[in-house]
Structures are given as structure tokens and as C-alpha cells.
């Protein structure tokens, strides 16, 4: 190992971030305003009040304030599982025989198994502060639902999770983790909501979808006194909370005099990637430093690399606001990729704008290659990664192998968002050699994108 | 939070142990010699050579050398997931409203999900050093098998795991983790071994047992050139490797001037408890300090609290050496308790001797109470604990509540050996309110103990 650089860098408590960083403040081209789905006009705070918590609306709409104080209660909660380690991948470098120096920021060492907890605890805190009884949300694979149930349990808030029915049945362990933290978990579509009953009547055997679960969660929130709806990705407020990842990483790297050349993250809705790159992107936007940023998405759901930059609904049910983003169309149904957290038709408005301004690159990778990278990583670095996170591993390995060809000693930082302990059915398919790849045709994407809302002209 | 004591104490790399501590060196009453099962005479190194690795036999038989150097390769591997954090349970203290100060050493932040990796990597290292092709082992719940498959993958050793058939079928995810690390996992009893075939013929529908899996793993090792058998608990060599837990904990506590009054750990075969208490027990044995030590076992399998201190076989198949220990008899079949790692009929010879010499206490706790403690812990401290580890949580809470009654500000340290992510079927039973408790009758225990080998006279 290199002198003075430990395998794992843990910041001291006194070095932990006390403020979140809002990268929009430093962007010349701000993300376009989000639109009210009923009027297609920019939303006002009052439009959002029935659905979202007050303080979170302020954060969502503020694109000028660079820093937001992290409330002490959230800082205290963060101390239970943060700082997350910044790890030097000495054994991966050795296995690849690359001159590149590889670091990863590992967010999986908490019971939610991912970075989702960083925003869940913030959203639960503001809900509690507002005196609410509880919150509602949807979950697919279950990482976000788990994180939110942990956060709500901590602040003694009621937590109602609508879980896509097929996941509810196929991932009973995730469901039980949520129940252990006191959440009520309802398979969606359900008989609990009007929209759920309607869908069940229309499609009696349906196993549900994320779009339907969102619609049920929103209906539940707006129709019950003291409840609001919360969301784990895509929104700018979520990227704000997730900036804690990048702030810690930057502090740790600065402390040891390490400057990354390339920063890589997987991207579904964009919460982890946005959080990781934010403070580095801020330096780039202010002209203080330069970095390459790479978003990695699944070839089966390539919103940045093959989608259109346009206004679209954030949900399939079209009840949430519209935002301008790279999108495959809100009706796009990605194939049954095992990285559930990356199966989203659109991308964070912040990241979409940065990508459109050529401040960030994007690549797409195929599932089987991703699991091959995951297997190598698990065997040499010890940690069994989540399928989502493994997209970033795959891209980091590719960049490290390019360095091997050129002999360049580049420094690579990637985000390892979580662990794969609840994804063993996917690993089993890979282990059995029966994993398949699916890439949508140009025609399929064109067909879906053609249905984008009229607002785009 | 208390001034200057962080939530989590991480040692610097330079503070990590470079030697393991062998507590037997400081014991006045040494554990009785282990016996050859064929001759019932104390084993020699040559007796053990066909079954165990050479260096590990040396460690097993050495009760005088206080410190063993940790080879550099193992120190490097430890750096991937160690130091484990020593955590101040501020939120649990608050929830209990106790004046006690509670600390826990958390060993679950690695893909094996438990402390088992500490010894697995050591055993794999010595197998590799000896030039072996691979190792065989058995696994029940799967923590040990997972840890060993990770360690073997790292040293490029073949790893054959015999997994109790009922677990192989009911815990497919654990099985897939092992396969991802390249291990071959065989449901036991199998057609692969003579003993397996014999058992299958005699009991065609059997779902297997740990005893049978051990016998198959031993037969596989001794009948294949270049293979040895390895074991994840009970043996003194395992407690030696696990001393890294206690050494780190002691260094961290010394660094902040914290002196524990009570040290608590769950006890199945004794590897975690023995590792955690070793350096503290050393001080007590040398008269340098005093501590209370508490072993916590399940009421369904109470070897220390209700067993007999006598020579017994370590395995049901009676192929492994005998050791003098607290035992319920090698034929004792514990009820289907969900803490698979604690369902063992005997106890480490070291811990048995210390208990018999009144240097350590023991309590037994019932399963439902254990899960109640686990649920509270998960909700306030964030981490979802393994059922095994939760036995220690339950006892720590009991001691903290005693402090609440007396007003004493005692300092409690307990070992949190692992996470419960693969134990959600057990949590589901608890969540559904259908968990049952089972305590063996005096008659059942007497009947089993009556069958102890003749050597006990």
C-alpha cells in the first residue's frame, strides 16, 4: 500500500459536514422551473403544500442559496452511521494491474444498505418539525422504503409504504425489515385507495408498477390529515441532502492531498451521483478546478445516453409535477433489469442540465458485464455490491484499464452506493449463467418519447 | 452526547493489533488436553495432521505462548474491514433512561455479516501457506460458510462447504453469496461422501444436521490430497484469532480512558465472546484489573447454565477430538431456535474452564425476549442485529435497567457480532406474533448428558 494513505479514511466527528451544498447556486444555466401538472405553469409553494412538507418545498424551489445548515438532530443521526469510509481499492488495483489509483466512497454500512438514509432522515425530520403525523411513499426494490421506515421510527412518525406488488411478494425480507421498523407496508395496487381500486378493477391480475405505487402514496397523503408524500430520488432537495456524500469525500481527499481526475457514479434518478459530485462540480463551475464526471446507466434504461431533454412527468400516474430532464417518456417500461434502483424513465433536473451543458459525461453498460465487475469486486475487495452500485464499478474498471494501456496514473473516485444482500436472486441468475441483457430498440424509445406532454411544443 | 467521546471510535491503522493474544497463557487452570477420539488419549500433532493445517495445530495445542504475530497478509486483509467501530449507544441509553454507559463493538460491517471472517482469513492463510489446494467445512445458518468462502476467494483456495440441507433450501441467498465467492456448496447429507450416502439410505427424507455436515466435510478433507478441514468456532485457535475483537476494543477504550465494569457477549461455541473478553480476562487473571464477564446463551440450548463440565465429542458424528467442556451431550438436539449460530451442544474449552473457575458468569434468555430487545435496538440505534447478537443486547439492557434502579453509572461493553439481513424469516415470525419459546426439561437434559462418553468415569 501507498505510504500514509490508509485503506480506509474515516473523518473525525469534528470534520463532518455541518451544511449541505446546493450545486444549483453555482450553475449558470439553472434547471428549468418545475411545472404544476394541472396548469402546466411553474409551481408555487402553495401548489405543493398539500403534497410535500413545507421546509422541503423551500429547499426544492431554492436555486440560489449555496449552503443549508444541517439541523443538529440530523447531524446526530448521521453520527450513528456516518462518516462513511473513503476506501482505497488497493486489491482491485492489484487485480487489474493498473497504474490508476482507485478510491470509492462506500455508503452501504447501514441497515438500509444504501445512501438512501441520508435523505430519508432529513425528510422525516422536517415532517416531524412541521408537526405531521406521518408520511407516505412508494418503494420498488425496497431500499428507499427501508431507509424511510428507519428514519420515521427514529422520529416516531407513522410511515406508510406502498410497495410494488411483485416486489412485496418476491422480496419478503425487505418487507420484514420495514415492518420491524414499524412501517405499514401495503402491496400496490391495493384496495386502500381509489386509484388502486380502479387499477385492480381494470387489470385484476396486475403485479403493480412504481408509477401506480406513487399514485397511491400521493392519494393517501393528500386524503389524510397530517400526512405528506416523500420521494427518495430525482428531486433537487434529495440531491441537496445527498451532498453529504461528496462533502465528506472531498474533505477526506483534501486531508490527504488526493485530487481525483475522474468521478463516477451510477445514475437512476440521480440522487447518489448528484450527491457525490456536487462539491467537486461546484469547483468546476466556479473555475477553481477541473474534473471528469461520468454518469453510468443501464443499457436497458438509458435516459441520459438515449433519452430526450424535455419536460416530462416524474411519475407514470401523472399526478406529480413535471420537470425538464433527460427522459425516455413517463410511459417507458424498462425491461426486468435487476438494478431496480436504476429502472427510472427520467433523470434529476440538475444532472440533466449539467449533462446538456457538457459538464458531465454519460455511458451505458449491459447487465451481464455489470455482474462480472461485481463478482470481481466482491472477490478482491470483500464487499458484495448492489447491482446498482456495480454499474459504477464497471465504469471505474474500464477507466482503470484504459490507464493500464496508456500508463497514466489517473486517480479515480467512484460511489459504491450499497450492498447486494437483498439481491441474491439476481446473483443466482448470474452464477447460473442464465442472466440476459436487453437493450431497447430505437423504435421503442422513439415511440415512448413521442408521447411526451404537449408543453414541449 | 458526552464530551470528547464520539459516537463511534475507529482506531487508526497504526493502532491495530499486530499480535493475537492467547488467554490460555495467563490461565492457572489450563483447559484440559483434547483427546483423540480413537484412543481417548491426549492428541499429538501427528494425530491431527491429516485433518487440520499444520500451523493451526500448533496454535491449537499451545497453551503457554501469550502472543502470536499476525502475519502481514492477514493484517492487510483485516484493513479492508477492520477496525470495527466501538460504538457508544447514546440513543439506547436515552430510550432506557439509564445512568449506565453502554458501548458495543460492532463486527457486522463486512459481507460475511459477522465476526467469523476474523478467523476464516487466518485459517485460509495458513492453508495457503502450507501449499494446500483447498479446505472443507460445514455451515448451518451460513455465516461461517460465507466468511470462509470470502477468505478462500482472496487466497485463491478451493472451498467446499457442506450446508445443512434444510438451510440450503430455506436460505438460498446465503448459498448464493458463497457461490459468488466461488465456493462449491453441497446440501448435506449428500451422495458425495460415504457417510452421506449411508445416512441417506438410512433416513431417505432427512433434511440434515450440523453433525452430519461436519462428518461429511471431515471425510471429504481426509480423502482428498491437498485438503484439510476447518472449523469456525469452539476451538482454541479460533478464540486466538478472535482476540482481535477484544484487543481493538481495549485499545479504543484505553485511548479514551474508559473502563468497562461489565463485558457481555452471546455464546454458542464461544468464538465471539472468547475473542471479546480475552485481553480483559488476561488483566483479571494477572490481577491487574477486575471485570464482570457475562456469557449469554439461549434458554433452548443452555450448555453453560444447565450442562455438565465433562469430556465430550465436538461433533455429533464423533469423528472430531473430544474436549472437556460444558456440554448438553453431543446427541442433544436443540429446538428450532432462530439463532442458528447458538445451537451448539457444547462450549469452548477455554470459556468452560473460566466459567468453572468462577471467573465468568452465564445467563440464559428466551427467544421472544431476545427479539423484543432486537427490535428496540434496531429502532433506536439503527442497526438490525442478528438473532445471535441480540442475546447480548438483551443482557446488556437488563444490566442497564438494574443501573436505573440503583442509580449506578456502570459502564457496559457488549459484542454486537453481526447483522440480521439474512434472518428476516425469524423477524417475520416475531412481527407476526407467532414466535414461540422452548426450554428443555431437566429430564431431557439429564437423558442427553447420561450418554456422555465413558472417559468421564
Short mmCIF file of C-alpha atoms in Angstrom, two decimals, chain A residues 1 5-8 10-13 73 76-83 87 91 104 106 108-113 150 153-154 170 172-183 256 374-375 377-385 419 421-422 424-425 427-429 431-432, chain B residues 1 5-8 10-13 73 76-83 87 91 104 106 108-113 150 153-154 170 172-183 256 374-375 377-385 419 421-422 424-425 427-429 431-432:
data_model
loop_
_atom_site.label_atom_id
_atom_site.label_comp_id
_atom_site.label_asym_id
_atom_site.label_seq_id
_atom_site.Cartn_x
_atom_site.Cartn_y
_atom_site.Cartn_z
CA UNK A 1 0.00 0.00 0.00
CA UNK A 5 -2.75 6.63 2.63
CA UNK A 6 -4.72 4.15 4.75
CA UNK A 7 -7.01 1.55 3.22
CA UNK A 8 -9.97 3.34 4.70
CA UNK A 10 -12.72 7.88 8.28
CA UNK A 11 -13.17 11.54 9.08
CA UNK A 12 -13.29 12.65 12.70
CA UNK A 13 -16.69 13.71 14.00
CA UNK A 73 -30.87 16.36 15.18
CA UNK A 76 -26.67 13.47 15.49
CA UNK A 77 -28.44 10.76 13.49
CA UNK A 78 -25.75 10.94 10.81
CA UNK A 79 -23.20 10.17 13.53
CA UNK A 80 -24.78 6.75 14.02
CA UNK A 81 -23.69 5.57 10.57
CA UNK A 82 -21.51 8.34 9.15
CA UNK A 83 -18.84 9.24 8.19
CA UNK A 87 -11.69 3.34 0.68
CA UNK A 91 -6.64 -5.03 -4.04
CA UNK A 104 -14.58 4.50 -3.55
CA UNK A 106 -18.94 3.30 0.47
CA UNK A 108 -23.69 0.62 2.34
CA UNK A 109 -22.74 0.23 6.02
CA UNK A 110 -26.16 0.90 7.47
CA UNK A 111 -29.27 -1.23 7.75
CA UNK A 112 -30.99 0.42 4.77
CA UNK A 113 -27.99 -0.89 2.83
CA UNK A 150 -35.79 3.62 9.81
CA UNK A 153 -39.08 5.05 13.54
CA UNK A 154 -36.37 7.33 14.91
CA UNK A 170 -40.72 -11.66 -4.20
CA UNK A 172 -40.43 -10.58 1.64
CA UNK A 173 -37.23 -9.88 3.58
CA UNK A 174 -37.13 -6.21 2.62
CA UNK A 175 -40.77 -6.02 3.62
CA UNK A 176 -40.00 -7.53 7.03
CA UNK A 177 -37.15 -5.07 7.65
CA UNK A 178 -39.64 -2.23 7.09
CA UNK A 179 -42.17 -3.87 9.39
CA UNK A 180 -39.50 -4.33 12.06
CA UNK A 181 -39.03 -0.57 11.99
CA UNK A 182 -42.76 -0.16 12.46
CA UNK A 183 -43.79 0.82 8.92
CA UNK A 256 -4.59 13.54 2.30
CA UNK A 374 -19.44 -7.01 -9.29
CA UNK A 375 -18.11 -10.54 -8.89
CA UNK A 377 -15.01 -6.57 -6.92
CA UNK A 378 -16.59 -8.83 -4.30
CA UNK A 379 -13.78 -11.34 -4.53
CA UNK A 380 -10.87 -8.90 -4.25
CA UNK A 381 -12.35 -6.05 -2.17
CA UNK A 382 -14.55 -8.22 0.05
CA UNK A 383 -17.80 -6.28 -0.17
CA UNK A 384 -20.69 -7.75 -2.15
CA UNK A 385 -22.03 -4.75 -4.07
CA UNK A 419 -24.66 -3.74 -0.66
CA UNK A 421 -27.52 -8.73 0.36
CA UNK A 422 -31.16 -8.48 -0.73
CA UNK A 424 -29.13 -12.59 -4.28
CA UNK A 425 -31.80 -13.74 -6.73
CA UNK A 427 -26.65 -13.00 -8.37
CA UNK A 428 -28.09 -16.50 -8.58
CA UNK A 429 -29.06 -15.86 -12.21
CA UNK A 431 -23.99 -17.60 -11.04
CA UNK A 432 -26.19 -19.99 -13.02
CA UNK B 1 -23.62 13.14 23.88
CA UNK B 5 -16.42 10.58 23.43
CA UNK B 6 -17.56 10.22 19.80
CA UNK B 7 -20.50 8.05 18.78
CA UNK B 8 -18.12 5.71 17.03
CA UNK B 10 -12.36 3.97 14.91
CA UNK B 11 -8.72 3.20 15.65
CA UNK B 12 -6.05 4.44 13.25
CA UNK B 13 -4.39 1.78 11.11
CA UNK B 73 -1.04 -10.73 4.69
CA UNK B 76 -3.59 -6.33 5.19
CA UNK B 77 -6.85 -8.23 4.74
CA UNK B 78 -8.05 -7.04 8.16
CA UNK B 79 -7.53 -3.47 6.92
CA UNK B 80 -10.27 -3.99 4.33
CA UNK B 81 -12.95 -4.30 7.01
CA UNK B 82 -11.25 -3.50 10.30
CA UNK B 83 -11.00 -1.74 12.67
CA UNK B 87 -19.95 2.49 19.33
CA UNK B 91 -29.74 6.55 21.78
CA UNK B 104 -20.81 -2.09 21.73
CA UNK B 106 -19.84 -3.98 16.08
CA UNK B 108 -21.18 -6.85 11.26
CA UNK B 109 -19.81 -4.36 8.70
CA UNK B 110 -18.45 -6.89 6.25
CA UNK B 111 -20.11 -9.10 3.67
CA UNK B 112 -19.98 -12.22 5.87
CA UNK B 113 -22.15 -10.15 8.22
CA UNK B 150 -14.64 -14.91 1.09
CA UNK B 153 -11.52 -16.50 -2.74
CA UNK B 154 -8.96 -13.96 -1.54
CA UNK B 170 -34.52 -22.31 3.11
CA UNK B 172 -30.86 -19.76 -0.83
CA UNK B 173 -29.44 -16.23 -0.52
CA UNK B 174 -26.65 -17.27 1.82
CA UNK B 175 -25.88 -20.11 -0.57
CA UNK B 176 -25.65 -17.65 -3.48
CA UNK B 177 -23.28 -15.36 -1.58
CA UNK B 178 -20.96 -18.33 -1.10
CA UNK B 179 -21.25 -19.27 -4.76
CA UNK B 180 -20.49 -15.69 -5.78
CA UNK B 181 -17.22 -16.03 -3.90
CA UNK B 182 -16.51 -19.21 -5.84
CA UNK B 183 -17.26 -21.81 -3.17
CA UNK B 256 -10.42 7.48 25.76
CA UNK B 374 -33.50 -6.61 18.97
CA UNK B 375 -36.48 -4.59 17.79
CA UNK B 377 -32.15 -1.76 19.41
CA UNK B 378 -32.86 -1.59 15.68
CA UNK B 379 -35.29 1.27 16.11
CA UNK B 380 -33.10 3.46 18.29
CA UNK B 381 -29.57 2.52 17.21
CA UNK B 382 -30.34 1.96 13.53
CA UNK B 383 -28.64 -1.38 13.02
CA UNK B 384 -30.78 -4.50 12.57
CA UNK B 385 -28.98 -7.10 14.71
CA UNK B 419 -26.40 -8.15 11.26
CA UNK B 421 -30.25 -9.27 6.99
CA UNK B 422 -30.42 -12.99 6.25
CA UNK B 424 -35.77 -11.94 8.19
CA UNK B 425 -37.87 -15.12 8.33
CA UNK B 427 -38.13 -11.40 12.33
CA UNK B 428 -41.27 -12.09 10.33
CA UNK B 429 -42.37 -14.64 12.95
CA UNK B 431 -43.53 -9.31 13.68
CA UNK B 432 -46.50 -11.63 13.14
#
